[in-house]
Amino acid sequence: VYARCCVRCRVELPAADAAFRHGGEAGQSVSPGCYELLSCAIEQACLRCGAPVGPYLDRSGGCRHCRRDRFRFARVFALGTYEGTLRECCMRGKEPFEEPLAAGLADLLWEAHHDVWGRLGIDLVLPVPHHWSERVTRRHLPPFTISRVLARRLMVPQALHILCKSRRTPAQSSLTAAQRRSNLKDAFRITGRARLDGLT
């Protein structure tokens, strides 16, 4: 009934065939102008933490940001650098009624990395959860939206009850980059008797 609109700027989107020309499947949710602003993949990124690094550095062993950190994951895939329009969309995507924007960003993330993800043999997708006290007061939970989109793209289950947040933490958006790196340390745990051995 309604014309399709860009999830960021709300302008009416072009016909589906034009959308595919300017941005694949992600082009169905953002305007050509917004697609150019948000498709800002980092040219050289650290394989451990996703931070931008120089073109001649070994990316596999970590960078100056993360070399001393111990992670419980093997790799980070980023849509782009957390600044400008992308930062604005990440912040806005957390607000009530902005679920389409969060889903649109997930589509862009899929488009940027689906070729690599297809080779990883991913078995399930887990959202990074909010603390239970936040879940009862918030209508829109962006990690659940993003994980739902990616699980559907990968055609694997979305596992909502395996990981839980065991303590409340300050909002990441209120912290400096250095503070964000330590804010979530030891804040999550596996729940119940989840059997994850051998799964990706």
PDB file of C-alpha atoms in Angstrom:
ATOM      1  CA  VAL A   1       0.000   0.000   0.000  1.00  0.00           C
ATOM      2  CA  TYR A   2       2.760   2.438   0.974  1.00  0.00           C
ATOM      3  CA  ALA A   3       5.807   3.346  -1.084  1.00  0.00           C
ATOM      4  CA  ARG A   4       9.059   1.837   0.169  1.00  0.00           C
ATOM      5  CA  CYS A   5      11.202   4.435   1.938  1.00  0.00           C
ATOM      6  CA  CYS A   6      14.857   4.586   2.958  1.00  0.00           C
ATOM      7  CA  VAL A   7      15.282   3.444   6.562  1.00  0.00           C
ATOM      8  CA  ARG A   8      17.610   6.387   7.231  1.00  0.00           C
ATOM      9  CA  CYS A   9      16.417   9.461   5.327  1.00  0.00           C
ATOM     10  CA  ARG A  10      12.801   8.337   4.660  1.00  0.00           C
ATOM     11  CA  VAL A  11      12.903   9.308   0.961  1.00  0.00           C
ATOM     12  CA  GLU A  12      10.987   7.089  -1.425  1.00  0.00           C
ATOM     13  CA  LEU A  13      13.158   4.335  -2.827  1.00  0.00           C
ATOM     14  CA  PRO A  14      13.628   3.599  -6.520  1.00  0.00           C
ATOM     15  CA  ALA A  15      12.117   0.542  -8.169  1.00  0.00           C
ATOM     16  CA  ALA A  16      13.503  -2.829  -7.123  1.00  0.00           C
ATOM     17  CA  ASP A  17      15.648  -3.266 -10.243  1.00  0.00           C
ATOM     18  CA  ALA A  18      17.327   0.110  -9.639  1.00  0.00           C
ATOM     19  CA  ALA A  19      17.851  -0.802  -5.997  1.00  0.00           C
ATOM     20  CA  PHE A  20      19.710  -3.937  -6.997  1.00  0.00           C
ATOM     21  CA  ARG A  21      21.914  -1.925  -9.350  1.00  0.00           C
ATOM     22  CA  HIS A  22      23.095   0.446  -6.630  1.00  0.00           C
ATOM     23  CA  GLY A  23      23.371  -1.891  -3.669  1.00  0.00           C
ATOM     24  CA  GLY A  24      22.393  -5.517  -4.097  1.00  0.00           C
ATOM     25  CA  GLU A  25      19.868  -6.759  -1.549  1.00  0.00           C
ATOM     26  CA  ALA A  26      20.849  -3.984   0.875  1.00  0.00           C
ATOM     27  CA  GLY A  27      19.829  -1.507  -1.808  1.00  0.00           C
ATOM     28  CA  GLN A  28      16.219  -2.407  -1.111  1.00  0.00           C
ATOM     29  CA  SER A  29      16.281  -0.650   2.275  1.00  0.00           C
ATOM     30  CA  VAL A  30      18.421   2.481   1.789  1.00  0.00           C
ATOM     31  CA  SER A  31      18.453   5.261  -0.810  1.00  0.00           C
ATOM     32  CA  PRO A  32      21.381   5.517  -3.253  1.00  0.00           C
ATOM     33  CA  GLY A  33      22.756   8.500  -1.312  1.00  0.00           C
ATOM     34  CA  CYS A  34      22.554   6.752   2.046  1.00  0.00           C
ATOM     35  CA  TYR A  35      24.039   3.601   0.545  1.00  0.00           C
ATOM     36  CA  GLU A  36      27.122   5.583  -0.485  1.00  0.00           C
ATOM     37  CA  LEU A  37      27.409   7.109   3.003  1.00  0.00           C
ATOM     38  CA  LEU A  38      26.978   3.828   4.877  1.00  0.00           C
ATOM     39  CA  SER A  39      28.906   1.439   2.636  1.00  0.00           C
ATOM     40  CA  CYS A  40      32.194   2.590   4.100  1.00  0.00           C
ATOM     41  CA  ALA A  41      33.984  -0.708   4.647  1.00  0.00           C
ATOM     42  CA  ILE A  42      37.391  -0.364   6.321  1.00  0.00           C
ATOM     43  CA  GLU A  43      40.056  -0.945   3.687  1.00  0.00           C
ATOM     44  CA  GLN A  44      42.471  -2.675   6.084  1.00  0.00           C
ATOM     45  CA  ALA A  45      41.043  -3.887   9.398  1.00  0.00           C
ATOM     46  CA  CYS A  46      42.560  -5.810  12.302  1.00  0.00           C
ATOM     47  CA  LEU A  47      41.247  -9.369  12.116  1.00  0.00           C
ATOM     48  CA  ARG A  48      40.954  -9.588  15.926  1.00  0.00           C
ATOM     49  CA  CYS A  49      39.145  -6.359  16.858  1.00  0.00           C
ATOM     50  CA  GLY A  50      38.053  -4.797  13.542  1.00  0.00           C
ATOM     51  CA  ALA A  51      39.942  -1.503  14.049  1.00  0.00           C
ATOM     52  CA  PRO A  52      41.462   0.242  10.993  1.00  0.00           C
ATOM     53  CA  VAL A  53      45.179  -0.522  10.562  1.00  0.00           C
ATOM     54  CA  GLY A  54      47.900   0.465   8.133  1.00  0.00           C
ATOM     55  CA  PRO A  55      48.210  -1.289   4.755  1.00  0.00           C
ATOM     56  CA  TYR A  56      51.527  -3.040   5.484  1.00  0.00           C
ATOM     57  CA  LEU A  57      50.856  -4.478   8.935  1.00  0.00           C
ATOM     58  CA  ASP A  58      50.273  -8.133   9.776  1.00  0.00           C
ATOM     59  CA  ARG A  59      46.581  -8.191  10.704  1.00  0.00           C
ATOM     60  CA  SER A  60      46.313 -11.716  12.079  1.00  0.00           C
ATOM     61  CA  GLY A  61      48.038 -11.229  15.472  1.00  0.00           C
ATOM     62  CA  GLY A  62      46.126  -8.166  16.574  1.00  0.00           C
ATOM     63  CA  CYS A  63      46.915  -4.460  16.457  1.00  0.00           C
ATOM     64  CA  ARG A  64      48.070  -1.807  18.924  1.00  0.00           C
ATOM     65  CA  HIS A  65      44.487  -1.580  20.212  1.00  0.00           C
ATOM     66  CA  CYS A  66      43.962  -5.253  21.029  1.00  0.00           C
ATOM     67  CA  ARG A  67      47.320  -7.034  21.140  1.00  0.00           C
ATOM     68  CA  ARG A  68      47.191  -7.306  24.945  1.00  0.00           C
ATOM     69  CA  ASP A  69      43.512  -8.228  25.118  1.00  0.00           C
ATOM     70  CA  ARG A  70      42.178 -11.750  25.545  1.00  0.00           C
ATOM     71  CA  PHE A  71      39.009 -12.381  23.557  1.00  0.00           C
ATOM     72  CA  ARG A  72      36.512 -15.255  23.629  1.00  0.00           C
ATOM     73  CA  PHE A  73      35.954 -14.860  19.886  1.00  0.00           C
ATOM     74  CA  ALA A  74      38.181 -15.380  16.870  1.00  0.00           C
ATOM     75  CA  ARG A  75      37.411 -12.375  14.711  1.00  0.00           C
ATOM     76  CA  VAL A  76      35.432  -9.141  14.347  1.00  0.00           C
ATOM     77  CA  PHE A  77      33.641  -8.053  11.165  1.00  0.00           C
ATOM     78  CA  ALA A  78      32.815  -4.341  11.067  1.00  0.00           C
ATOM     79  CA  LEU A  79      30.551  -2.400   8.738  1.00  0.00           C
ATOM     80  CA  GLY A  80      32.850   0.625   8.978  1.00  0.00           C
ATOM     81  CA  THR A  81      34.510   3.050  11.358  1.00  0.00           C
ATOM     82  CA  TYR A  82      32.270   4.201  14.220  1.00  0.00           C
ATOM     83  CA  GLU A  83      32.021   7.859  13.198  1.00  0.00           C
ATOM     84  CA  GLY A  84      29.970  10.264  11.116  1.00  0.00           C
ATOM     85  CA  THR A  85      26.834   8.941   9.433  1.00  0.00           C
ATOM     86  CA  LEU A  86      27.433   5.350  10.532  1.00  0.00           C
ATOM     87  CA  ARG A  87      27.717   6.379  14.193  1.00  0.00           C
ATOM     88  CA  GLU A  88      24.561   8.481  13.853  1.00  0.00           C
ATOM     89  CA  CYS A  89      22.668   5.485  12.426  1.00  0.00           C
ATOM     90  CA  CYS A  90      23.982   3.127  15.123  1.00  0.00           C
ATOM     91  CA  MET A  91      22.776   5.526  17.804  1.00  0.00           C
ATOM     92  CA  ARG A  92      19.417   6.144  16.141  1.00  0.00           C
ATOM     93  CA  GLY A  93      18.911   2.452  15.513  1.00  0.00           C
ATOM     94  CA  LYS A  94      18.665   1.909  19.277  1.00  0.00           C
ATOM     95  CA  GLU A  95      15.726   4.273  19.685  1.00  0.00           C
ATOM     96  CA  PRO A  96      12.078   3.124  19.881  1.00  0.00           C
ATOM     97  CA  PHE A  97      10.416   2.389  16.511  1.00  0.00           C
ATOM     98  CA  GLU A  98      13.788   2.322  14.700  1.00  0.00           C
ATOM     99  CA  GLU A  99      13.831  -1.434  14.141  1.00  0.00           C
ATOM    100  CA  PRO A 100      13.827  -0.964  10.309  1.00  0.00           C
ATOM    101  CA  LEU A 101      17.042   1.076  10.548  1.00  0.00           C
ATOM    102  CA  ALA A 102      18.763  -1.624  12.628  1.00  0.00           C
ATOM    103  CA  ALA A 103      17.623  -4.253  10.113  1.00  0.00           C
ATOM    104  CA  GLY A 104      18.881  -2.097   7.219  1.00  0.00           C
ATOM    105  CA  LEU A 105      22.322  -1.829   8.837  1.00  0.00           C
ATOM    106  CA  ALA A 106      22.352  -5.610   9.293  1.00  0.00           C
ATOM    107  CA  ASP A 107      21.609  -6.004   5.565  1.00  0.00           C
ATOM    108  CA  LEU A 108      24.563  -3.729   4.750  1.00  0.00           C
ATOM    109  CA  LEU A 109      26.773  -5.759   7.097  1.00  0.00           C
ATOM    110  CA  TRP A 110      25.670  -8.944   5.347  1.00  0.00           C
ATOM    111  CA  GLU A 111      26.425  -7.465   1.939  1.00  0.00           C
ATOM    112  CA  ALA A 112      29.900  -6.400   3.077  1.00  0.00           C
ATOM    113  CA  HIS A 113      30.945  -9.812   4.467  1.00  0.00           C
ATOM    114  CA  HIS A 114      28.659 -12.553   3.128  1.00  0.00           C
ATOM    115  CA  ASP A 115      31.359 -13.979   0.863  1.00  0.00           C
ATOM    116  CA  VAL A 116      33.602 -14.712   3.873  1.00  0.00           C
ATOM    117  CA  TRP A 117      30.765 -15.804   6.173  1.00  0.00           C
ATOM    118  CA  GLY A 118      29.590 -18.312   3.594  1.00  0.00           C
ATOM    119  CA  ARG A 119      32.932 -20.135   3.941  1.00  0.00           C
ATOM    120  CA  LEU A 120      32.991 -20.197   7.759  1.00  0.00           C
ATOM    121  CA  GLY A 121      30.374 -22.907   8.234  1.00  0.00           C
ATOM    122  CA  ILE A 122      28.373 -20.842  10.721  1.00  0.00           C
ATOM    123  CA  ASP A 123      25.954 -23.030  12.709  1.00  0.00           C
ATOM    124  CA  LEU A 124      23.927 -20.442  14.638  1.00  0.00           C
ATOM    125  CA  VAL A 125      23.713 -16.731  15.402  1.00  0.00           C
ATOM    126  CA  LEU A 126      23.656 -15.345  18.960  1.00  0.00           C
ATOM    127  CA  PRO A 127      22.716 -11.745  19.744  1.00  0.00           C
ATOM    128  CA  VAL A 128      24.748  -9.899  22.364  1.00  0.00           C
ATOM    129  CA  PRO A 129      21.990  -9.561  24.999  1.00  0.00           C
ATOM    130  CA  HIS A 130      20.909  -6.692  27.220  1.00  0.00           C
ATOM    131  CA  HIS A 131      20.661  -7.107  30.968  1.00  0.00           C
ATOM    132  CA  TRP A 132      17.251  -8.491  32.012  1.00  0.00           C
ATOM    133  CA  SER A 133      16.331  -5.190  33.686  1.00  0.00           C
ATOM    134  CA  GLU A 134      16.778  -3.379  30.360  1.00  0.00           C
ATOM    135  CA  ARG A 135      14.863  -5.990  28.374  1.00  0.00           C
ATOM    136  CA  VAL A 136      11.699  -5.493  30.409  1.00  0.00           C
ATOM    137  CA  THR A 137      11.637  -1.735  29.774  1.00  0.00           C
ATOM    138  CA  ARG A 138      12.729  -1.543  26.127  1.00  0.00           C
ATOM    139  CA  ARG A 139      10.432  -2.366  23.232  1.00  0.00           C
ATOM    140  CA  HIS A 140      13.168  -2.554  20.608  1.00  0.00           C
ATOM    141  CA  LEU A 141      16.387  -4.531  21.137  1.00  0.00           C
ATOM    142  CA  PRO A 142      18.762  -3.922  18.195  1.00  0.00           C
ATOM    143  CA  PRO A 143      20.984  -7.008  18.813  1.00  0.00           C
ATOM    144  CA  PHE A 144      17.916  -9.253  18.444  1.00  0.00           C
ATOM    145  CA  THR A 145      16.933  -7.484  15.218  1.00  0.00           C
ATOM    146  CA  ILE A 146      20.447  -7.705  13.774  1.00  0.00           C
ATOM    147  CA  SER A 147      20.880 -11.368  14.709  1.00  0.00           C
ATOM    148  CA  ARG A 148      17.471 -12.223  13.230  1.00  0.00           C
ATOM    149  CA  VAL A 149      18.425 -10.644   9.898  1.00  0.00           C
ATOM    150  CA  LEU A 150      21.813 -12.370   9.788  1.00  0.00           C
ATOM    151  CA  ALA A 151      20.403 -15.752  10.849  1.00  0.00           C
ATOM    152  CA  ARG A 152      17.845 -15.518   8.055  1.00  0.00           C
ATOM    153  CA  ARG A 153      20.545 -14.596   5.522  1.00  0.00           C
ATOM    154  CA  LEU A 154      22.761 -17.467   6.677  1.00  0.00           C
ATOM    155  CA  MET A 155      19.787 -19.846   6.920  1.00  0.00           C
ATOM    156  CA  VAL A 156      20.786 -20.978  10.437  1.00  0.00           C
ATOM    157  CA  PRO A 157      18.974 -20.799  13.801  1.00  0.00           C
ATOM    158  CA  GLN A 158      18.907 -17.630  15.873  1.00  0.00           C
ATOM    159  CA  ALA A 159      19.833 -18.701  19.424  1.00  0.00           C
ATOM    160  CA  LEU A 160      18.258 -16.238  21.878  1.00  0.00           C
ATOM    161  CA  HIS A 161      18.703 -18.047  25.197  1.00  0.00           C
ATOM    162  CA  ILE A 162      22.311 -19.243  25.209  1.00  0.00           C
ATOM    163  CA  LEU A 163      24.123 -16.052  26.190  1.00  0.00           C
ATOM    164  CA  CYS A 164      23.032 -13.730  29.010  1.00  0.00           C
ATOM    165  CA  LYS A 165      24.321 -10.489  30.476  1.00  0.00           C
ATOM    166  CA  SER A 166      25.083 -11.059  34.138  1.00  0.00           C
ATOM    167  CA  ARG A 167      25.606  -7.453  35.241  1.00  0.00           C
ATOM    168  CA  ARG A 168      24.444  -3.999  34.177  1.00  0.00           C
ATOM    169  CA  THR A 169      26.997  -1.757  32.498  1.00  0.00           C
ATOM    170  CA  PRO A 170      27.040   1.902  31.408  1.00  0.00           C
ATOM    171  CA  ALA A 171      25.860   2.515  27.837  1.00  0.00           C
ATOM    172  CA  GLN A 172      28.717   2.066  25.382  1.00  0.00           C
ATOM    173  CA  SER A 173      27.729   5.303  23.618  1.00  0.00           C
ATOM    174  CA  SER A 174      28.480   7.277  26.797  1.00  0.00           C
ATOM    175  CA  LEU A 175      32.092   6.065  27.008  1.00  0.00           C
ATOM    176  CA  THR A 176      35.397   6.800  25.308  1.00  0.00           C
ATOM    177  CA  ALA A 177      36.909   4.228  22.947  1.00  0.00           C
ATOM    178  CA  ALA A 178      39.312   3.050  25.679  1.00  0.00           C
ATOM    179  CA  GLN A 179      36.486   2.739  28.220  1.00  0.00           C
ATOM    180  CA  ARG A 180      34.301   0.827  25.749  1.00  0.00           C
ATOM    181  CA  ARG A 181      36.994  -1.816  25.429  1.00  0.00           C
ATOM    182  CA  SER A 182      36.888  -2.676  29.150  1.00  0.00           C
ATOM    183  CA  ASN A 183      33.246  -1.854  29.946  1.00  0.00           C
ATOM    184  CA  LEU A 184      31.857  -5.257  28.934  1.00  0.00           C
ATOM    185  CA  LYS A 185      34.661  -7.366  30.379  1.00  0.00           C
ATOM    186  CA  ASP A 186      33.196 -10.408  32.189  1.00  0.00           C
ATOM    187  CA  ALA A 187      29.651  -9.084  31.706  1.00  0.00           C
ATOM    188  CA  PHE A 188      28.325 -12.147  29.826  1.00  0.00           C
ATOM    189  CA  ARG A 189      27.993 -15.841  30.525  1.00  0.00           C
ATOM    190  CA  ILE A 190      26.609 -18.994  28.953  1.00  0.00           C
ATOM    191  CA  THR A 191      23.274 -20.014  30.431  1.00  0.00           C
ATOM    192  CA  GLY A 192      21.941 -23.416  31.373  1.00  0.00           C
ATOM    193  CA  ARG A 193      23.325 -26.480  29.653  1.00  0.00           C
ATOM    194  CA  ALA A 194      23.904 -25.076  26.195  1.00  0.00           C
ATOM    195  CA  ARG A 195      25.950 -27.516  24.116  1.00  0.00           C
ATOM    196  CA  LEU A 196      28.235 -25.419  21.942  1.00  0.00           C
ATOM    197  CA  ASP A 197      31.230 -27.725  21.470  1.00  0.00           C
ATOM    198  CA  GLY A 198      32.331 -27.751  17.855  1.00  0.00           C
ATOM    199  CA  LEU A 199      29.851 -25.096  16.731  1.00  0.00           C
ATOM    200  CA  THR A 200      30.715 -21.903  14.891  1.00  0.00           C
TER     201      THR A 200
END
